[in-house]
mmCIF file of C-alpha atoms in Angstrom:
data_model
loop_
_atom_site.group_PDB
_atom_site.id
_atom_site.type_symbol
_atom_site.label_atom_id
_atom_site.label_comp_id
_atom_site.label_asym_id
_atom_site.label_seq_id
_atom_site.Cartn_x
_atom_site.Cartn_y
_atom_site.Cartn_z
ATOM 1 C CA MET S 241 67.308 60.425 412.510
ATOM 2 C CA ALA S 242 69.145 58.289 410.118
ATOM 3 C CA LEU S 243 67.379 55.311 408.646
ATOM 4 C CA LEU S 244 69.396 52.170 408.846
ATOM 5 C CA TYR S 245 69.000 49.551 406.166
ATOM 6 C CA PRO S 246 70.403 46.085 406.487
ATOM 7 C CA ALA S 247 73.561 45.677 404.560
ATOM 8 C CA LYS S 248 73.386 43.378 401.582
ATOM 9 C CA VAL S 249 75.920 40.678 402.086
ATOM 10 C CA ILE S 250 77.475 39.269 398.968
ATOM 11 C CA SER S 251 79.116 35.938 399.382
ATOM 12 C CA ALA S 252 82.243 34.913 397.561
ATOM 13 C CA SER S 253 80.235 32.475 395.495
ATOM 14 C CA SER S 254 77.768 35.129 394.423
ATOM 15 C CA LYS S 255 80.602 37.438 393.432
ATOM 16 C CA LYS S 256 81.436 35.009 390.704
ATOM 17 C CA GLY S 257 78.149 35.804 389.064
ATOM 18 C CA LEU S 258 78.861 39.545 389.104
ATOM 19 C CA ASN S 259 81.608 41.204 387.139
ATOM 20 C CA TYR S 260 82.237 44.852 387.834
ATOM 21 C CA ASN S 261 85.095 44.995 385.365
ATOM 22 C CA ASN S 262 84.177 42.327 382.888
ATOM 23 C CA SER S 263 86.746 42.608 380.102
ATOM 24 C CA SER S 264 84.779 40.146 377.998
ATOM 25 C CA SER S 265 81.819 42.541 377.888
ATOM 26 C CA LEU S 266 83.713 45.791 377.399
ATOM 27 C CA GLY S 267 86.738 46.325 375.147
ATOM 28 C CA ALA S 268 87.973 42.778 374.650
ATOM 29 C CA PRO S 269 85.282 41.415 372.318
ATOM 30 C CA SER S 270 86.071 43.952 369.642
ATOM 31 C CA GLU S 271 89.765 43.227 370.063
ATOM 32 C CA VAL S 272 89.235 39.486 369.835
ATOM 33 C CA SER S 273 87.099 39.847 366.695
ATOM 34 C CA VAL S 274 89.719 41.879 364.846
ATOM 35 C CA LEU S 275 91.926 38.902 364.020
ATOM 36 C CA PRO S 276 89.371 36.618 362.301
ATOM 37 C CA ILE S 277 87.910 39.538 360.360
ATOM 38 C CA SER S 278 91.403 40.662 359.325
ATOM 39 C CA LEU S 279 92.251 37.170 358.152
ATOM 40 C CA LEU S 280 89.050 37.017 356.146
ATOM 41 C CA VAL S 281 89.825 40.368 354.510
ATOM 42 C CA LEU S 282 93.397 39.358 353.715
ATOM 43 C CA SER S 283 92.292 36.060 352.194
ATOM 44 C CA GLY S 284 89.750 37.969 350.085
ATOM 45 C CA ILE S 285 92.490 40.291 348.837
ATOM 46 C CA CYS S 286 94.590 37.272 347.907
ATOM 47 C CA VAL S 287 91.877 35.612 345.842
ATOM 48 C CA LEU S 288 90.913 38.919 344.187
ATOM 49 C CA ALA S 289 94.554 39.529 343.229
ATOM 50 C CA SER S 290 94.627 35.981 341.825
ATOM 51 C CA LEU S 291 91.479 36.340 339.731
ATOM 52 C CA LEU S 292 92.024 39.823 338.267
ATOM 53 C CA PRO S 293 94.927 38.794 335.972
ATOM 54 C CA MET S 294 92.541 36.354 334.308
ATOM 55 C CA VAL S 295 90.404 39.234 333.093
ATOM 56 C CA PRO S 296 91.325 39.826 329.413
ATOM 57 C CA ILE S 297 91.566 43.609 329.717
ATOM 58 C CA ARG S 298 94.721 45.437 328.665
ATOM 59 C CA HIS S 299 94.813 48.129 331.321
ATOM 60 C CA GLY S 300 97.454 48.834 333.897
ATOM 61 C CA LEU S 301 94.974 48.591 336.783
ATOM 62 C CA ILE S 302 94.355 44.970 335.817
ATOM 63 C CA ARG S 303 97.710 43.932 334.378
ATOM 64 C CA ILE S 304 99.728 45.055 337.417
ATOM 65 C CA PHE S 305 98.263 42.037 339.223
ATOM 66 C CA ASP S 306 100.273 39.847 336.819
ATOM 67 C CA PHE S 307 103.379 40.991 338.633
ATOM 68 C CA ALA S 308 102.761 40.264 342.308
ATOM 69 C CA ARG S 309 102.119 36.519 342.151
ATOM 70 C CA LEU S 310 105.027 35.650 344.431
ATOM 71 C CA GLN S 311 103.910 38.300 346.921
ATOM 72 C CA VAL S 312 100.353 36.939 346.897
ATOM 73 C CA ILE S 313 101.717 33.438 347.470
ATOM 74 C CA GLY S 314 103.611 34.729 350.497
ATOM 75 C CA LEU S 315 100.536 36.510 351.872
ATOM 76 C CA SER S 316 98.341 33.440 351.283
ATOM 77 C CA LEU S 317 100.793 31.223 353.152
ATOM 78 C CA LEU S 318 100.858 33.732 356.020
ATOM 79 C CA VAL S 319 97.061 33.690 356.268
ATOM 80 C CA LEU S 320 96.981 29.884 356.179
ATOM 81 C CA GLY S 321 99.578 29.678 358.923
ATOM 82 C CA ILE S 322 97.853 32.150 361.225
ATOM 83 C CA VAL S 323 94.447 30.531 360.690
ATOM 84 C CA THR S 324 95.908 27.119 361.523
ATOM 85 C CA LEU S 325 97.429 28.441 364.748
ATOM 86 C CA THR S 326 94.670 30.739 365.980
ATOM 87 C CA GLU S 327 91.325 29.989 364.309
ATOM 88 C CA PRO S 328 91.180 26.253 363.575
ATOM 89 C CA GLY S 329 87.630 24.980 363.279
ATOM 90 C CA THR S 330 85.840 28.322 363.646
ATOM 91 C CA PRO S 331 83.462 29.278 360.820
ATOM 92 C CA THR S 332 85.453 32.401 359.989
ATOM 93 C CA GLY S 333 88.712 30.493 360.173
ATOM 94 C CA VAL S 334 87.490 27.730 357.876
ATOM 95 C CA LEU S 335 86.242 30.292 355.341
ATOM 96 C CA SER S 336 89.506 32.266 355.462
ATOM 97 C CA PHE S 337 91.505 29.060 355.058
ATOM 98 C CA ALA S 338 89.476 27.952 352.039
ATOM 99 C CA ILE S 339 89.753 31.346 350.305
ATOM 100 C CA ALA S 340 93.491 31.671 350.963
ATOM 101 C CA ALA S 341 94.084 28.091 349.800
ATOM 102 C CA THR S 342 92.202 28.825 346.577
ATOM 103 C CA ALA S 343 94.344 31.908 345.959
ATOM 104 C CA LEU S 344 97.513 29.919 346.655
ATOM 105 C CA MET S 345 96.487 27.193 344.211
ATOM 106 C CA LEU S 346 95.699 29.718 341.469
ATOM 107 C CA GLN S 347 99.039 31.461 341.883
ATOM 108 C CA VAL S 348 101.091 28.278 342.026
ATOM 109 C CA ILE S 349 99.636 27.159 338.690
ATOM 110 C CA PHE S 350 101.300 30.161 337.030
ATOM 111 C CA VAL S 351 104.664 30.224 338.806
ATOM 112 C CA LEU S 352 105.340 26.488 339.139
ATOM 113 C CA PRO S 353 106.907 26.247 335.637
ATOM 114 C CA PHE S 354 109.619 28.624 336.854
ATOM 115 C CA THR S 355 110.825 26.324 339.598
ATOM 116 C CA PRO S 356 113.084 23.245 339.529
ATOM 117 C CA LEU S 357 109.925 21.172 340.010
ATOM 118 C CA TRP S 358 109.064 21.734 336.343
ATOM 119 C CA CYS S 359 110.624 20.334 333.196
ATOM 120 C CA LYS S 360 113.320 22.467 331.605
ATOM 121 C CA GLN S 361 112.289 24.083 328.349
ATOM 122 C CA THR S 362 115.901 24.724 327.356
ATOM 123 C CA MET S 363 118.282 21.799 327.571
ATOM 124 C CA ASP S 364 121.609 22.097 329.408
ATOM 125 C CA ALA S 365 124.713 22.537 327.298
ATOM 126 C CA SER S 366 127.386 19.892 327.144
ATOM 127 C CA SER S 367 129.795 19.824 330.065
ATOM 128 C CA ASP S 368 132.566 21.289 327.923
ATOM 129 C CA PRO S 369 130.927 23.397 325.196
ATOM 130 C CA GLU S 370 133.052 24.419 322.276
ATOM 131 C CA LYS S 371 134.098 28.048 322.816
ATOM 132 C CA ASP S 372 133.621 28.987 319.162
ATOM 133 C CA ALA S 373 130.025 27.809 319.330
ATOM 134 C CA THR S 374 129.000 29.835 322.396
ATOM 135 C CA ILE S 375 127.525 33.294 322.750
ATOM 136 C CA SER S 376 127.369 35.209 326.032
ATOM 137 C CA LEU S 377 125.153 38.202 326.669
ATOM 138 C CA LEU S 378 125.036 40.830 329.407
ATOM 139 C CA THR S 379 121.776 42.784 329.608
ATOM 140 C CA CYS S 380 121.442 45.704 331.943
ATOM 141 C CA ASN S 381 118.802 48.353 332.539
ATOM 142 C CA VAL S 382 121.155 50.927 334.027
ATOM 143 C CA LYS S 383 118.378 53.329 335.132
ATOM 144 C CA GLN S 384 118.909 56.665 333.454
ATOM 145 C CA GLY S 385 119.223 58.638 336.703
ATOM 146 C CA ASN S 386 121.773 56.238 338.190
ATOM 147 C CA GLN S 387 125.088 58.065 338.579
ATOM 148 C CA ASP S 388 127.134 55.039 339.634
ATOM 149 C CA HIS S 389 128.632 54.457 336.172
ATOM 150 C CA SER S 390 131.772 52.710 337.398
ATOM 151 C CA ARG S 391 129.879 49.707 338.764
ATOM 152 C CA VAL S 392 128.483 49.028 335.301
ATOM 153 C CA THR S 393 131.766 49.560 333.467
ATOM 154 C CA ASP S 394 133.584 47.352 335.983
ATOM 155 C CA LEU S 395 130.973 44.657 335.411
ATOM 156 C CA VAL S 396 131.539 44.755 331.648
ATOM 157 C CA ARG S 397 135.291 44.330 332.111
ATOM 158 C CA GLU S 398 134.808 41.557 334.675
ATOM 159 C CA ARG S 399 132.324 39.419 332.721
ATOM 160 C CA CYS S 400 133.637 40.105 329.192
ATOM 161 C CA PRO S 401 130.360 39.308 327.397
ATOM 162 C CA ASP S 402 130.253 38.734 323.670
ATOM 163 C CA ILE S 403 127.167 40.952 323.470
ATOM 164 C CA ALA S 404 126.388 43.740 325.941
ATOM 165 C CA ILE S 405 123.016 45.496 325.915
ATOM 166 C CA PHE S 406 122.202 48.565 327.988
ATOM 167 C CA MET S 407 118.778 50.183 328.395
ATOM 168 C CA GLU S 408 117.716 53.608 329.721
ATOM 169 C CA THR S 409 120.932 55.081 328.380
ATOM 170 C CA ASP S 410 121.162 58.822 327.731
ATOM 171 C CA GLN S 411 124.176 60.744 326.412
ATOM 172 C CA VAL S 412 125.729 60.811 329.886
ATOM 173 C CA TRP S 413 125.602 57.030 330.048
ATOM 174 C CA ALA S 414 126.849 56.670 326.477
ATOM 175 C CA ARG S 415 129.954 58.699 327.349
ATOM 176 C CA ALA S 416 130.489 56.796 330.615
ATOM 177 C CA LEU S 417 130.256 53.415 328.886
ATOM 178 C CA ALA S 418 132.479 54.333 325.933
ATOM 179 C CA PRO S 419 135.866 53.395 327.517
ATOM 180 C CA SER S 420 134.684 49.931 328.594
ATOM 181 C CA LEU S 421 133.112 49.307 325.177
ATOM 182 C CA ALA S 422 136.174 50.412 323.207
ATOM 183 C CA GLU S 423 137.411 46.825 322.820
ATOM 184 C CA PHE S 424 134.121 45.661 321.289
ATOM 185 C CA ALA S 425 134.138 45.239 317.535
ATOM 186 C CA GLU S 426 130.871 47.051 316.847
ATOM 187 C CA ILE S 427 128.508 49.345 318.719
ATOM 188 C CA VAL S 428 124.924 50.194 317.817
ATOM 189 C CA GLU S 429 123.482 52.952 319.959
ATOM 190 C CA HIS S 430 120.580 55.322 320.245
ATOM 191 C CA PRO S 431 120.869 57.260 323.527
ATOM 192 C CA LEU S 432 117.800 59.229 324.604
ATOM 193 C CA ASP S 433 116.818 61.303 327.617
ATOM 194 C CA ASN S 434 113.313 59.788 327.901
ATOM 195 C CA SER S 435 114.392 56.520 329.620
ATOM 196 C CA TYR S 436 114.212 54.570 326.350
ATOM 197 C CA GLY S 437 117.786 54.956 325.111
ATOM 198 C CA ILE S 438 119.471 51.692 324.102
ATOM 199 C CA ILE S 439 123.009 50.539 323.311
ATOM 200 C CA LEU S 440 124.241 47.207 321.930
ATOM 201 C CA ALA S 441 127.948 46.364 321.806
ATOM 202 C CA SER S 442 129.282 43.235 320.094
ATOM 203 C CA ARG S 443 132.646 41.495 319.960
ATOM 204 C CA PHE S 444 131.351 39.637 316.922
ATOM 205 C CA PRO S 445 131.016 41.213 313.474
ATOM 206 C CA LEU S 446 127.496 42.458 312.832
ATOM 207 C CA ASN S 447 125.420 42.561 309.681
ATOM 208 C CA ASP S 448 122.148 44.372 309.094
ATOM 209 C CA ALA S 449 122.516 46.229 312.399
ATOM 210 C CA ARG S 450 119.694 48.743 312.742
ATOM 211 C CA VAL S 451 117.906 50.889 315.287
ATOM 212 C CA ARG S 452 114.173 50.509 314.710
ATOM 213 C CA PHE S 453 111.025 52.140 316.038
ATOM 214 C CA LEU S 454 108.486 49.368 315.794
ATOM 215 C CA LEU S 455 105.336 51.222 316.855
ATOM 216 C CA ASN S 456 106.348 54.406 318.659
ATOM 217 C CA ASP S 457 108.906 56.871 317.318
ATOM 218 C CA GLN S 458 110.200 57.446 320.865
ATOM 219 C CA VAL S 459 110.794 53.776 321.738
ATOM 220 C CA PRO S 460 113.807 52.317 319.878
ATOM 221 C CA SER S 461 114.850 48.702 319.561
ATOM 222 C CA ILE S 462 117.887 47.110 317.920
ATOM 223 C CA THR S 463 118.139 44.232 315.477
ATOM 224 C CA CYS S 464 121.339 42.727 314.097
ATOM 225 C CA ILE S 465 122.895 39.524 312.800
ATOM 226 C CA ALA S 466 126.034 38.441 314.674
ATOM 227 C CA THR S 467 128.589 36.101 313.140
ATOM 228 C CA LEU S 468 130.040 33.803 315.796
ATOM 229 C CA SER S 469 133.656 32.635 315.889
ATOM 230 C CA ASN S 470 132.745 29.401 314.091
ATOM 231 C CA GLY S 471 131.067 31.306 311.251
ATOM 232 C CA GLU S 472 127.480 30.585 312.320
ATOM 233 C CA VAL S 473 125.085 33.542 312.372
ATOM 234 C CA VAL S 474 122.560 34.511 315.055
ATOM 235 C CA ARG S 475 119.776 37.068 314.799
ATOM 236 C CA ILE S 476 119.628 39.235 317.936
ATOM 237 C CA ILE S 477 116.776 41.579 318.848
ATOM 238 C CA ALA S 478 117.021 43.882 321.869
ATOM 239 C CA LEU S 479 113.975 45.809 322.993
ATOM 240 C CA HIS S 480 112.589 47.814 325.889
ATOM 241 C CA PRO S 481 108.835 48.400 325.515
ATOM 242 C CA GLU S 482 106.695 50.619 327.725
ATOM 243 C CA PRO S 483 106.043 49.782 331.377
ATOM 244 C CA PRO S 484 102.484 49.203 332.604
ATOM 245 C CA VAL S 485 101.029 52.095 334.615
ATOM 246 C CA PRO S 486 97.671 52.280 336.440
ATOM 247 C CA THR S 487 96.493 55.269 334.398
ATOM 248 C CA ARG S 488 96.603 53.783 330.892
ATOM 249 C CA ASP S 489 96.364 50.551 328.951
ATOM 250 C CA THR S 490 99.266 48.219 328.179
ATOM 251 C CA MET S 491 98.598 48.145 324.439
ATOM 252 C CA GLY S 492 101.956 49.731 323.571
ATOM 253 C CA ARG S 493 103.964 47.141 325.482
ATOM 254 C CA ASP S 494 101.952 44.163 324.317
ATOM 255 C CA ALA S 495 101.848 45.248 320.680
ATOM 256 C CA GLU S 496 105.627 45.733 320.476
ATOM 257 C CA ILE S 497 106.224 42.288 321.931
ATOM 258 C CA PHE S 498 103.746 40.761 319.472
ATOM 259 C CA VAL S 499 105.373 42.514 316.490
ATOM 260 C CA VAL S 500 108.665 40.854 317.387
ATOM 261 C CA GLY S 501 106.929 37.523 318.004
ATOM 262 C CA GLU S 502 105.370 37.470 314.539
ATOM 263 C CA GLU S 503 108.646 38.575 312.969
ATOM 264 C CA VAL S 504 110.868 35.891 314.512
ATOM 265 C CA ARG S 505 108.267 33.195 313.852
ATOM 266 C CA GLU S 506 109.346 33.375 310.209
ATOM 267 C CA GLU S 507 113.064 33.615 311.024
ATOM 268 C CA ARG S 508 115.058 30.645 309.727
ATOM 269 C CA ARG S 509 118.312 31.613 311.434
ATOM 270 C CA PRO S 510 118.977 31.001 315.131
ATOM 271 C CA VAL S 511 117.440 33.899 317.044
ATOM 272 C CA ILE S 512 117.684 35.516 320.477
ATOM 273 C CA VAL S 513 115.252 38.133 321.810
ATOM 274 C CA THR S 514 116.261 39.934 324.984
ATOM 275 C CA GLY S 515 115.775 43.066 327.037
ATOM 276 C CA ASP S 516 113.684 44.649 329.753
ATOM 277 C CA LEU S 517 110.232 43.729 328.453
ATOM 278 C CA ASN S 518 108.410 45.367 331.385
ATOM 279 C CA ASP S 519 106.388 42.199 331.689
ATOM 280 C CA VAL S 520 106.655 39.106 333.854
ATOM 281 C CA ALA S 521 107.484 35.629 332.595
ATOM 282 C CA TRP S 522 104.063 34.162 333.470
ATOM 283 C CA SER S 523 101.806 36.918 332.112
ATOM 284 C CA ARG S 524 99.137 36.466 329.424
ATOM 285 C CA SER S 525 101.127 38.571 326.947
ATOM 286 C CA THR S 526 104.466 36.797 327.505
ATOM 287 C CA ARG S 527 102.885 33.364 327.171
ATOM 288 C CA ARG S 528 101.118 34.502 323.999
ATOM 289 C CA PHE S 529 104.421 35.866 322.671
ATOM 290 C CA LEU S 530 106.080 32.477 323.221
ATOM 291 C CA ARG S 531 103.307 30.641 321.414
ATOM 292 C CA ILE S 532 103.447 33.028 318.458
ATOM 293 C CA SER S 533 107.245 33.279 318.233
ATOM 294 C CA ARG S 534 107.959 29.571 318.924
ATOM 295 C CA LEU S 535 110.845 30.652 321.182
ATOM 296 C CA LEU S 536 111.910 29.040 324.456
ATOM 297 C CA ASP S 537 112.344 30.502 327.944
ATOM 298 C CA PRO S 538 115.464 29.136 329.688
ATOM 299 C CA ARG S 539 114.062 30.034 333.130
ATOM 300 C CA GLN S 540 111.394 27.358 332.904
ATOM 301 C CA GLY S 541 112.442 24.465 335.118
ATOM 302 C CA ARG S 542 115.268 26.504 336.660
ATOM 303 C CA GLY S 543 114.082 29.501 338.670
ATOM 304 C CA PHE S 544 112.476 32.929 338.727
ATOM 305 C CA PHE S 545 115.655 35.029 338.353
ATOM 306 C CA ASN S 546 113.801 38.093 339.632
ATOM 307 C CA SER S 547 115.569 41.108 338.160
ATOM 308 C CA PHE S 548 113.392 43.902 339.581
ATOM 309 C CA HIS S 549 113.265 45.638 342.117
ATOM 310 C CA ALA S 550 116.938 45.519 343.072
ATOM 311 C CA LEU S 551 116.461 47.677 346.180
ATOM 312 C CA TYR S 552 113.424 45.976 347.735
ATOM 313 C CA TRP S 553 113.630 42.209 348.305
ATOM 314 C CA PHE S 554 109.894 41.949 348.983
ATOM 315 C CA LEU S 555 108.933 43.563 345.646
ATOM 316 C CA ARG S 556 110.728 41.436 343.090
ATOM 317 C CA TRP S 557 109.674 39.745 339.879
ATOM 318 C CA PRO S 558 111.297 38.693 336.563
ATOM 319 C CA LEU S 559 111.186 41.699 334.203
ATOM 320 C CA ASP S 560 114.386 41.184 332.218
ATOM 321 C CA HIS S 561 114.080 38.365 329.737
ATOM 322 C CA ILE S 562 115.855 36.306 327.154
ATOM 323 C CA PHE S 563 114.089 33.999 324.707
ATOM 324 C CA HIS S 564 115.723 31.884 322.024
ATOM 325 C CA SER S 565 115.048 29.477 319.214
ATOM 326 C CA THR S 566 115.511 25.753 319.683
ATOM 327 C CA ASP S 567 119.015 25.913 318.144
ATOM 328 C CA PHE S 568 120.549 26.662 321.558
ATOM 329 C CA ARG S 569 121.357 24.892 324.781
ATOM 330 C CA LEU S 570 121.989 26.776 328.012
ATOM 331 C CA VAL S 571 125.476 27.106 329.486
ATOM 332 C CA THR S 572 124.567 29.522 332.292
ATOM 333 C CA ILE S 573 121.990 32.033 333.431
ATOM 334 C CA GLU S 574 122.862 34.396 336.274
ATOM 335 C CA ARG S 575 121.415 37.364 338.090
ATOM 336 C CA LEU S 576 124.386 39.602 338.862
ATOM 337 C CA PRO S 577 124.908 41.917 341.863
ATOM 338 C CA GLU S 578 123.062 45.227 341.860
ATOM 339 C CA ILE S 579 124.749 48.220 340.241
ATOM 340 C CA GLY S 580 122.778 51.179 341.615
ATOM 341 C CA SER S 581 119.853 50.629 339.255
ATOM 342 C CA ASP S 582 116.394 49.352 340.166
ATOM 343 C CA HIS S 583 117.171 46.352 337.924
ATOM 344 C CA PHE S 584 119.739 43.639 338.479
ATOM 345 C CA PRO S 585 121.967 42.946 335.458
ATOM 346 C CA MET S 586 121.491 39.541 333.841
ATOM 347 C CA PHE S 587 124.172 37.339 332.278
ATOM 348 C CA TYR S 588 123.486 34.488 329.864
ATOM 349 C CA CYS S 589 125.599 32.069 327.882
ATOM 350 C CA PHE S 590 124.305 29.687 325.209
ATOM 351 C CA GLU S 591 125.792 26.954 323.085
ATOM 352 C CA LEU S 592 124.693 27.007 319.454
ATOM 353 C CA VAL S 593 124.269 23.350 318.567
ATOM 354 C CA GLY S 594 122.735 23.564 315.100
ATOM 355 C CA ALA S 595 119.923 21.165 315.946
ATOM 356 C CA LYS S 596 116.531 21.370 317.574
ATOM 357 C CA PHE S 597 116.650 20.747 321.319
ATOM 358 C CA GLY S 598 114.299 21.120 324.242
ATOM 359 C CA ALA S 599 110.556 21.250 324.572
ATOM 360 C CA GLU S 600 108.557 23.600 322.419
ATOM 361 C CA PRO S 601 105.854 25.935 323.738
ATOM 362 C CA PRO S 602 102.252 25.101 322.899
ATOM 363 C CA PRO S 603 101.268 26.053 319.356
ATOM 364 C CA ALA S 604 99.667 29.430 318.772
ATOM 365 C CA THR S 605 95.907 29.499 318.358
ATOM 366 C CA GLU S 606 93.800 31.596 316.028
ATOM 367 C CA ALA S 607 92.833 33.652 319.067
ATOM 368 C CA ASP S 608 96.526 34.407 319.713
ATOM 369 C CA PHE S 609 96.984 35.845 316.230
ATOM 370 C CA ASP S 610 93.697 37.758 316.403
ATOM 371 C CA GLU S 611 94.631 39.327 319.738
ATOM 372 C CA ALA S 612 98.082 40.229 318.482
ATOM 373 C CA LYS S 613 96.693 41.791 315.309
ATOM 374 C CA MET S 614 94.166 43.827 317.258
ATOM 375 C CA ALA S 615 96.828 45.167 319.628
ATOM 376 C CA ILE S 616 99.251 46.007 316.791
ATOM 377 C CA ASP S 617 96.601 47.673 314.616
ATOM 378 C CA THR S 618 95.354 49.736 317.564
ATOM 379 C CA GLU S 619 98.809 50.922 318.533
ATOM 380 C CA LYS S 620 99.759 51.801 314.948
ATOM 381 C CA LYS S 621 96.930 54.343 314.882
ATOM 382 C CA ARG S 622 98.069 56.095 318.031
ATOM 383 C CA ASP S 623 100.401 59.024 318.446
ATOM 384 C CA ARG S 624 101.314 59.457 322.099
ATOM 385 C CA ASP S 625 104.320 59.738 324.378
ATOM 386 C CA PRO S 626 105.421 56.398 325.825
ATOM 387 C CA ALA S 627 104.590 55.689 329.455
ATOM 388 C CA GLY S 628 107.329 56.661 331.884
ATOM 389 C CA SER S 629 109.129 59.062 329.541
ATOM 390 C CA ASP S 630 108.929 61.829 332.172
ATOM 391 C CA TRP S 631 109.945 59.802 335.232
ATOM 392 C CA GLU S 632 113.604 60.796 335.303
#
């Protein structure tokens, strides 16, 4: 005999208090909490990436954070935007916003001088500069493994620079460039198969043209004195120091830059230093180089002119540089179309005015000279292959 129990009647109103499939108590809470936690983590990454470059340690694991300032700015702005739209007023949102805003402020301090919002360090040339008083330069890291030689040779013929400088040139590249450089008056070259080969071609007569090995017998640089059409002379130094890598320090790169900085500080002739310095314009070492050398950076007050990486728009920063004494005013600075390399070619033209123009960088401190001496002395005692010599 079956026992009958009275059915429990659940009214519609009581159903509201029960939830047999309550998404808020099952999977949804963890899903909802992912976003604020992710924003907090991303903002923490941004501020960490902003603080690490301030650590005075010359190691690739630290110094690589000098490079990605524009990327960190982009990520910080993304975090700020998402927090504003999705987490306004929540404790986690407020914390994420504050951290991301701090990172953004720190990064902007370093990159702002390379925007039109800043004062120009190099003055603009006159509207109609005298041709005999100008000097144009094409600098190009061709990438040793790049087989698209014709795009580089076509560029040389199209732009007709007074000085053309090519880095990462091996014997294959030297032969490929030879026809387009035949009309240049002088060529100084040292092709190598370790990604450090270098070639300088000049339409001007050259004096004291030499290939030098400043600190490493596998890393050449070129120095020469070019006589312009009006008879004025200009000292030109082209270099391509080691790149920073996460497995070793950046002493080799920094020391080579500092050697040149101390050398040109005593130079009484107009001087230009250019090349792929494997360093960004706003780094500790580049700013120290400018203070020691007393040279100017024409990008300040004009733009970033990011020359690397040519193939990835989201991973770009200014690696190819030109610095000059205060004897020059700027006619043009251009980043040219890509030529199959991971670097964009750069084209510059200056007017030699024979007077001191533009703002000067802050004076070097005793600490600047001490740091430079320490880096140079350390690197002089070393005997090692340069970083990246086995990449191609």
